GROMACS .gro file of C-alpha atoms in nm:
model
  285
    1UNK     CA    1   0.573  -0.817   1.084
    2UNK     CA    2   0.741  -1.095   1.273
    3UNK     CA    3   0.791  -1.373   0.971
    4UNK     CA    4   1.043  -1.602   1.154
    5UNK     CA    5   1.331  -1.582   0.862
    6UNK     CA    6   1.682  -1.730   0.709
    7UNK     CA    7   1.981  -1.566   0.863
    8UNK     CA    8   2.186  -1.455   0.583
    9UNK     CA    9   2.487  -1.600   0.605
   10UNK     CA   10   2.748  -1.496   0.357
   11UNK     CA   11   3.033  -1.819   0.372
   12UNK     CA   12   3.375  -1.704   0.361
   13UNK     CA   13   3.644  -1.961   0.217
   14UNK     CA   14   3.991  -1.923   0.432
   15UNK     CA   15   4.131  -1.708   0.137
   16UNK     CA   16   3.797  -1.504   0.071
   17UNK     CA   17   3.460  -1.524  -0.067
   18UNK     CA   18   3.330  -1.822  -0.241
   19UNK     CA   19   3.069  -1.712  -0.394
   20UNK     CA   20   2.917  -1.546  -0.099
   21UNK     CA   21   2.512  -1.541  -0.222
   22UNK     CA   22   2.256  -1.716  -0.342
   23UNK     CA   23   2.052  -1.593  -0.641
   24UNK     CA   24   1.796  -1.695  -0.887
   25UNK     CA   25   2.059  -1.660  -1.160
   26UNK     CA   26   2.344  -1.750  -1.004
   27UNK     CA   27   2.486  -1.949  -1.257
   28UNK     CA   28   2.531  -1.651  -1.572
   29UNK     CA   29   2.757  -1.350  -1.512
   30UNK     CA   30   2.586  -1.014  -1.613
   31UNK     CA   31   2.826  -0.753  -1.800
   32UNK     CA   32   2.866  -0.392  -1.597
   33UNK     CA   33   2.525  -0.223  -1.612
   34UNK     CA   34   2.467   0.064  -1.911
   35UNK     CA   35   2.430   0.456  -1.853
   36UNK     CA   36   2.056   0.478  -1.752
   37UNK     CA   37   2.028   0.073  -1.617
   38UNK     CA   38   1.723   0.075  -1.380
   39UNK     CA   39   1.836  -0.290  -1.211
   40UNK     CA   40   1.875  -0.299  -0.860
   41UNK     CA   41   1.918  -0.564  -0.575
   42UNK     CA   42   1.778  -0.666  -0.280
   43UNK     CA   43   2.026  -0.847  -0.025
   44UNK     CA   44   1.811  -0.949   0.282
   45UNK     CA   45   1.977  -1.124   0.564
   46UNK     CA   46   1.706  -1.427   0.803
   47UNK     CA   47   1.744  -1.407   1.146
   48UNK     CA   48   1.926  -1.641   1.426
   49UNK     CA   49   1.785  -1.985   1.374
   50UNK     CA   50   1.657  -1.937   1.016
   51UNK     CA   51   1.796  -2.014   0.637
   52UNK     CA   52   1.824  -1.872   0.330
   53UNK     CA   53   1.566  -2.071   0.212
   54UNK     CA   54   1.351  -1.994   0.494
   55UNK     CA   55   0.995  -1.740   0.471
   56UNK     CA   56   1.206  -1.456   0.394
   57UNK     CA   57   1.352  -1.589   0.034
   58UNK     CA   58   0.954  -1.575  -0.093
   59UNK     CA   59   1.019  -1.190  -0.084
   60UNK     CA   60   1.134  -1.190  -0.461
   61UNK     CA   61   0.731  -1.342  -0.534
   62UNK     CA   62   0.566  -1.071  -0.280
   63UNK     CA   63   0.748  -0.770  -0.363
   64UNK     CA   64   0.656  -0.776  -0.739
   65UNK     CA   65   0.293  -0.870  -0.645
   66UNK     CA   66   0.238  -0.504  -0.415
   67UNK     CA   67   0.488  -0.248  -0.688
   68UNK     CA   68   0.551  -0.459  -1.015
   69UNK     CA   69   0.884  -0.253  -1.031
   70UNK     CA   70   1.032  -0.495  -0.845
   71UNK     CA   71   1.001  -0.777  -1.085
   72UNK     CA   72   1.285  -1.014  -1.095
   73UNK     CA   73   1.380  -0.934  -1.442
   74UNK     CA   74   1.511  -0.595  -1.312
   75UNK     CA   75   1.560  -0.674  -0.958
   76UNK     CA   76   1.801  -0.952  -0.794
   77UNK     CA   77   1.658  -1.115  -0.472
   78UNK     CA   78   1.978  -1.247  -0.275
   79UNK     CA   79   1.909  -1.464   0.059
   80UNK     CA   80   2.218  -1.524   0.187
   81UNK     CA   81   2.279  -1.787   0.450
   82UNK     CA   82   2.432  -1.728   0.832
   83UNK     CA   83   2.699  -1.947   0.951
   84UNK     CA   84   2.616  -2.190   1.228
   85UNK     CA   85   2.780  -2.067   1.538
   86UNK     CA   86   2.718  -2.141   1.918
   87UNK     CA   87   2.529  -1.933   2.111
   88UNK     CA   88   2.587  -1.840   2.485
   89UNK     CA   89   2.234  -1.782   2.576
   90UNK     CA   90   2.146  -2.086   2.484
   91UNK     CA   91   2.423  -2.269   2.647
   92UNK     CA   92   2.625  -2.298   2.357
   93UNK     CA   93   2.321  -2.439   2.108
   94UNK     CA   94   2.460  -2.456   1.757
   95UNK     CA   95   2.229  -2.219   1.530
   96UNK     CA   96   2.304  -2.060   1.195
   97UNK     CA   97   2.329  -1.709   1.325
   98UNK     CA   98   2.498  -1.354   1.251
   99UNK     CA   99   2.655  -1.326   1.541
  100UNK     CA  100   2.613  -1.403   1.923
  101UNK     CA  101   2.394  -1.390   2.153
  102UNK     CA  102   2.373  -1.300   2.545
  103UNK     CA  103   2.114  -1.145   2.696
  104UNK     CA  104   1.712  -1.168   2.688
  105UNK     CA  105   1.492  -1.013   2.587
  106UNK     CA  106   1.725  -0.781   2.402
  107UNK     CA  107   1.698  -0.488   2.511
  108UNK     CA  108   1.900  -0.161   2.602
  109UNK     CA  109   2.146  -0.333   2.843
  110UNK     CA  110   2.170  -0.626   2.596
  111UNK     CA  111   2.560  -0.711   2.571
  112UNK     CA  112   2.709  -0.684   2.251
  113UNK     CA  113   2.918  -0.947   2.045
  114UNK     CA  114   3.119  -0.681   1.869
  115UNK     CA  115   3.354  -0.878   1.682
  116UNK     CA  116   3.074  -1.109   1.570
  117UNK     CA  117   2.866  -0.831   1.424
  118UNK     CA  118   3.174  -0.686   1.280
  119UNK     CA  119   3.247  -1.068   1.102
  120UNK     CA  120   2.903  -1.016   0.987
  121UNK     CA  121   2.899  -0.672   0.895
  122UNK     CA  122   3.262  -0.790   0.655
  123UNK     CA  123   3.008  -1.086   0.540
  124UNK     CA  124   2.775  -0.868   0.380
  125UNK     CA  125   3.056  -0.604   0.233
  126UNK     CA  126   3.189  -0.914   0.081
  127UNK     CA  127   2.843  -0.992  -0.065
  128UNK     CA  128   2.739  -0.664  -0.209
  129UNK     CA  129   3.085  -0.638  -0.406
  130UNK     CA  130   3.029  -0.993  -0.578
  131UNK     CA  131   2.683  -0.850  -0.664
  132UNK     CA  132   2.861  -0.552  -0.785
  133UNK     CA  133   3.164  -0.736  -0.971
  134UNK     CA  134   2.950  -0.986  -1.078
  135UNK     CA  135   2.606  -0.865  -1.157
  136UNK     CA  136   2.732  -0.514  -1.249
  137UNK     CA  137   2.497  -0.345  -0.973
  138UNK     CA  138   2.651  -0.063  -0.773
  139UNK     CA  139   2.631  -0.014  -0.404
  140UNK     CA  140   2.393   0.251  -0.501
  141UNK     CA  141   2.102   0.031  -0.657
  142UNK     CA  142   2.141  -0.187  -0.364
  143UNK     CA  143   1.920  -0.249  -0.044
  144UNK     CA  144   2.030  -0.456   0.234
  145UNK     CA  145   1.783  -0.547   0.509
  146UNK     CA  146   1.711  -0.815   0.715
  147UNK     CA  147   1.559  -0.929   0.993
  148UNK     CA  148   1.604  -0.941   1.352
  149UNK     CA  149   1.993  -1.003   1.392
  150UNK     CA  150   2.000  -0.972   1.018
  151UNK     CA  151   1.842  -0.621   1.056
  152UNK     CA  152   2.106  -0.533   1.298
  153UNK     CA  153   2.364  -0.653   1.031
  154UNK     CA  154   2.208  -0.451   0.806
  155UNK     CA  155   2.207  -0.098   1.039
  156UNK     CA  156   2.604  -0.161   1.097
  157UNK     CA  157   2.658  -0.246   0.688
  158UNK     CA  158   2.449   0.070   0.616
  159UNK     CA  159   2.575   0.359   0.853
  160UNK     CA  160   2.904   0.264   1.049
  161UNK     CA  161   3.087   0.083   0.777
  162UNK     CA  162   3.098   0.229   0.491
  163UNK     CA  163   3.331   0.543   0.485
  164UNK     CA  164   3.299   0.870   0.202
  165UNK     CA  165   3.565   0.633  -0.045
  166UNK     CA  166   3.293   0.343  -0.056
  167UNK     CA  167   2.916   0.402  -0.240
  168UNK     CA  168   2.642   0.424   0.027
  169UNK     CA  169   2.353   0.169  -0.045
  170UNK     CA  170   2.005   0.299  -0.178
  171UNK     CA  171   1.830   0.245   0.108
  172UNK     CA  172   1.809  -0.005   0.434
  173UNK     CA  173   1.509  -0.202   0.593
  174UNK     CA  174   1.545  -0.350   0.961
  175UNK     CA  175   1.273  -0.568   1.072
  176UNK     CA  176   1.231  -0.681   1.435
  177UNK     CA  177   1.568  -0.595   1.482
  178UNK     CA  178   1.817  -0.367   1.662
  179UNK     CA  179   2.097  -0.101   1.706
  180UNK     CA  180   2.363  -0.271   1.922
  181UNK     CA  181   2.489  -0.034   2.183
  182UNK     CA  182   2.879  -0.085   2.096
  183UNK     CA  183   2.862   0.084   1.763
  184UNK     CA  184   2.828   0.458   1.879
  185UNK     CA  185   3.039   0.645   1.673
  186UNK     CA  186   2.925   0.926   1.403
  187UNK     CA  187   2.768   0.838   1.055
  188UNK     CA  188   2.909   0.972   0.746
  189UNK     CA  189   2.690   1.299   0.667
  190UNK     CA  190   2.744   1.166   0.290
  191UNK     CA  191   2.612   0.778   0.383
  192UNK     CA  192   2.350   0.979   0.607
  193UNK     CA  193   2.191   1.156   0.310
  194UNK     CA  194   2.224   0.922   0.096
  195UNK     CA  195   2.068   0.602   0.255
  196UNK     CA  196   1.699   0.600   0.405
  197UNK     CA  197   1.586   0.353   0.659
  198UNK     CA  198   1.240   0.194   0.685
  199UNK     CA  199   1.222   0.046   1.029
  200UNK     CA  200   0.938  -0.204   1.143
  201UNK     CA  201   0.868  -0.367   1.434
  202UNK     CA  202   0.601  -0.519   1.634
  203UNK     CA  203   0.421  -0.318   1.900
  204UNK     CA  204   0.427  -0.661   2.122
  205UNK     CA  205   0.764  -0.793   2.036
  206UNK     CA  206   0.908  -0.978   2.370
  207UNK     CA  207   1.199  -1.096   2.198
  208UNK     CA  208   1.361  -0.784   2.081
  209UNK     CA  209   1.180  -0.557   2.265
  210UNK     CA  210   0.960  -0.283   2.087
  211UNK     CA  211   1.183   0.006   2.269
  212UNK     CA  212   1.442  -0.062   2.071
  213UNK     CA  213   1.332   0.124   1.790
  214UNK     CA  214   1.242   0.441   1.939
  215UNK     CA  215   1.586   0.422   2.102
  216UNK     CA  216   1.725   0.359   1.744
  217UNK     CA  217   1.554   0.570   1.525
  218UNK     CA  218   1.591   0.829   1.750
  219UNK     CA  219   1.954   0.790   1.729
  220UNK     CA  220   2.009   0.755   1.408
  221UNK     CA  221   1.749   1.080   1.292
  222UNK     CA  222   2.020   1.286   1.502
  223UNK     CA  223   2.273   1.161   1.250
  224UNK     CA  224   2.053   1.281   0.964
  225UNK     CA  225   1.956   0.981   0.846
  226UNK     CA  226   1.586   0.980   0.705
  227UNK     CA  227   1.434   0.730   0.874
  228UNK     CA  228   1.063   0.560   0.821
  229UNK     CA  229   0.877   0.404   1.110
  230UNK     CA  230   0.655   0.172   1.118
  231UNK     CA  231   0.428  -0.013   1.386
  232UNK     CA  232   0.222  -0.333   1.375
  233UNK     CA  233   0.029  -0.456   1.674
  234UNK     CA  234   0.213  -0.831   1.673
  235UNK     CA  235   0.458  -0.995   1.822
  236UNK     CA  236   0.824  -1.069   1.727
  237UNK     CA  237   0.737  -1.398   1.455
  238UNK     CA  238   0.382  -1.324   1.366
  239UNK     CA  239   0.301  -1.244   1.025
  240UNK     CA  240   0.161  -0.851   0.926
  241UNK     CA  241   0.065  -0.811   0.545
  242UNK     CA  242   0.106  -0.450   0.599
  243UNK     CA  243   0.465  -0.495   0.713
  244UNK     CA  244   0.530  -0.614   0.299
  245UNK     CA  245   0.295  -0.356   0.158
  246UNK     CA  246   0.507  -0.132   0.367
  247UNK     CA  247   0.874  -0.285   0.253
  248UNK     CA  248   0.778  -0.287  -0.104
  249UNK     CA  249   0.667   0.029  -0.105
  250UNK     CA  250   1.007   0.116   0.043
  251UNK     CA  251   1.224  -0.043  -0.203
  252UNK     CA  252   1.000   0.065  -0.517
  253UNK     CA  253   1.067   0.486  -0.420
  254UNK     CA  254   1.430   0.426  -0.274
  255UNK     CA  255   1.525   0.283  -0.639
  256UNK     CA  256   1.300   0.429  -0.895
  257UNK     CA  257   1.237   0.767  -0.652
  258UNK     CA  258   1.036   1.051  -0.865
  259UNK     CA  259   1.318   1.321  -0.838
  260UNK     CA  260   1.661   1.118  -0.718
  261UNK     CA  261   1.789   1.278  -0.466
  262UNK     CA  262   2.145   1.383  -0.638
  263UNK     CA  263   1.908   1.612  -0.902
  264UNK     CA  264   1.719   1.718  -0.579
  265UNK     CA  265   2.028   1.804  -0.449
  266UNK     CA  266   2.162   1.991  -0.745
  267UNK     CA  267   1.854   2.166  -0.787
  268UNK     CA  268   1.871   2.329  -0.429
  269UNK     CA  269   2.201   2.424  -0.451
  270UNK     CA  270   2.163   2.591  -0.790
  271UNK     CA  271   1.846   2.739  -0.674
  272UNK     CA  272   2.108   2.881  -0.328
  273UNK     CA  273   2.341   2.992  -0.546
  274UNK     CA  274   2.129   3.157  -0.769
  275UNK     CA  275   1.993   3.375  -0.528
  276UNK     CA  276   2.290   3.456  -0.357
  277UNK     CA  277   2.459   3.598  -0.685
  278UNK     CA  278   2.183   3.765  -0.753
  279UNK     CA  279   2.132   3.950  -0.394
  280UNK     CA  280   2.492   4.004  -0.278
  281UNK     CA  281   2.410   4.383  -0.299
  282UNK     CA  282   2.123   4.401  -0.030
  283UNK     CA  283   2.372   4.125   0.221
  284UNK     CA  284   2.471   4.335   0.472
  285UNK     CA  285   2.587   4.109   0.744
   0.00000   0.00000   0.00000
């Protein structure tokens, strides 16, 4: 889908985070979630030149309406809002934005503003442990997405930041967006497993052009990252239903999955082991 959205931007006070999201209960502090708590979270992040309370912040009405899962009495929406930063290919324009911006279209020679995306990248980190301090929601019932330079943010946040010591996220949803060239180091085989990535983008895009997810997805399937692709035959802002059908679909099996993977898991191992104790007589290597 191209919906033109909010850039999440996560505001950082000179000592830390101050308050770093916006949420529909933002006001009332939830206690740590119990053994068997089926809440979750959805942190989306807009794209360069959008808000937080741009198109994007009606996902928490559109989600519910395709997998009523995703209610907001079990799931917490959070929109978070870019900082407003000047952007070279524009010559210097102020826009809220993740990071910034040289090249276009983007594409695979697109230049990368590494410490900007890394800023970002620490924005969102910051965000998803409020939501887990305050809210009580582990990494693990979380999704980040976002779109365009928020779905970028997102990739980074998902697969090259967060080490074996930190929770991966359940899952990860770029729209429209990219997988800067800079950030071409290995993904943890742990975060790999563990987080699955539905990637969409527009057949027609001219903005961030639509060879950016083959190159992506590509790249990240070699990391063993379960990736889900996606194609709509629009451009980079027009609107696809499918594309929301298609994210809350997502979300819905990534946090209420019909086996969770860590039983899957368990179960194949088990099943390995079984067979190997039971066979070690006829091994003859």
């Amino acid at each position: 889908m191209m919906m033109k959205l909010p850039v999440v931007v996560c505001l950082l006070a000179a000592s830390g985070l101050a308050s770093a999201f916006q949420s529909h209960d933002a006001g009332n502090r939830w206690t740590p979630p119990s053994s068997g708590d089926d809440r979750g979270a959805v942190v989306f992040l807009h794209g360069m030149g959008d808000t937080a309370n741009g198109g994007w912040a009606s996902l928490d009405h559109m989600l519910p309406s395709i997998c009523p899962r995703l209610s907001t009495d079990k799931i917490e929406y959070i929109f978070p809002q870019a900082p407003v930063k000047g952007i070279t290919l524009n010559g210097g324009e102020l826009v809220p934005a993740w990071f910034d911006l040289f090249d276009f279209p983007v594409d695979s020679t697109s230049r990368d503003d590494v410490v900007g995306q890394l800023n970002a990248v620490c924005m969102l980190e910051e965000t998803v442990k409020s939501i887990e301090q305050e809210r009580g929601i582990p990494a693990s019932r979380i999704v980040v997405g976002g779109f365009a330079q928020g779905g970028a943010v997102a990739m980074l946040a998902s697969y090259f930041r967060k080490e074996r010591k930190h929770q991966p996220f359940a899952g990860c949803i770029c729209l429209s967006g990219w997988l800067p060239n800079s950030w071409n180091f290995p993904v943890n085989s742990y975060v790999a497993e563990m987080t699955p990535l539905l990637w969409a983008h527009g057949a027609y895009d001219n903005k961030v052009l639509f060879m950016q997810q083959a190159l992506g997805t590509q790249r990240l399937m070699k990391e063993g990252i379960d990736v889900t692709v996606r194609t709509y035959p629009c451009a980079h802002e027009s609107y696809n239903s499918q594309e929301i059908n298609d994210m809350a679909e997502f979300v819905d099996e990534v946090l209420y999955p019909k086996v969770p993977k860590q039983v899957a898991t368990a179960e194949f191992v088990a099943s390995v082991k079984y067979l190997f104790d039971h066979n070690t007589d006829q091994y003859n290597p």
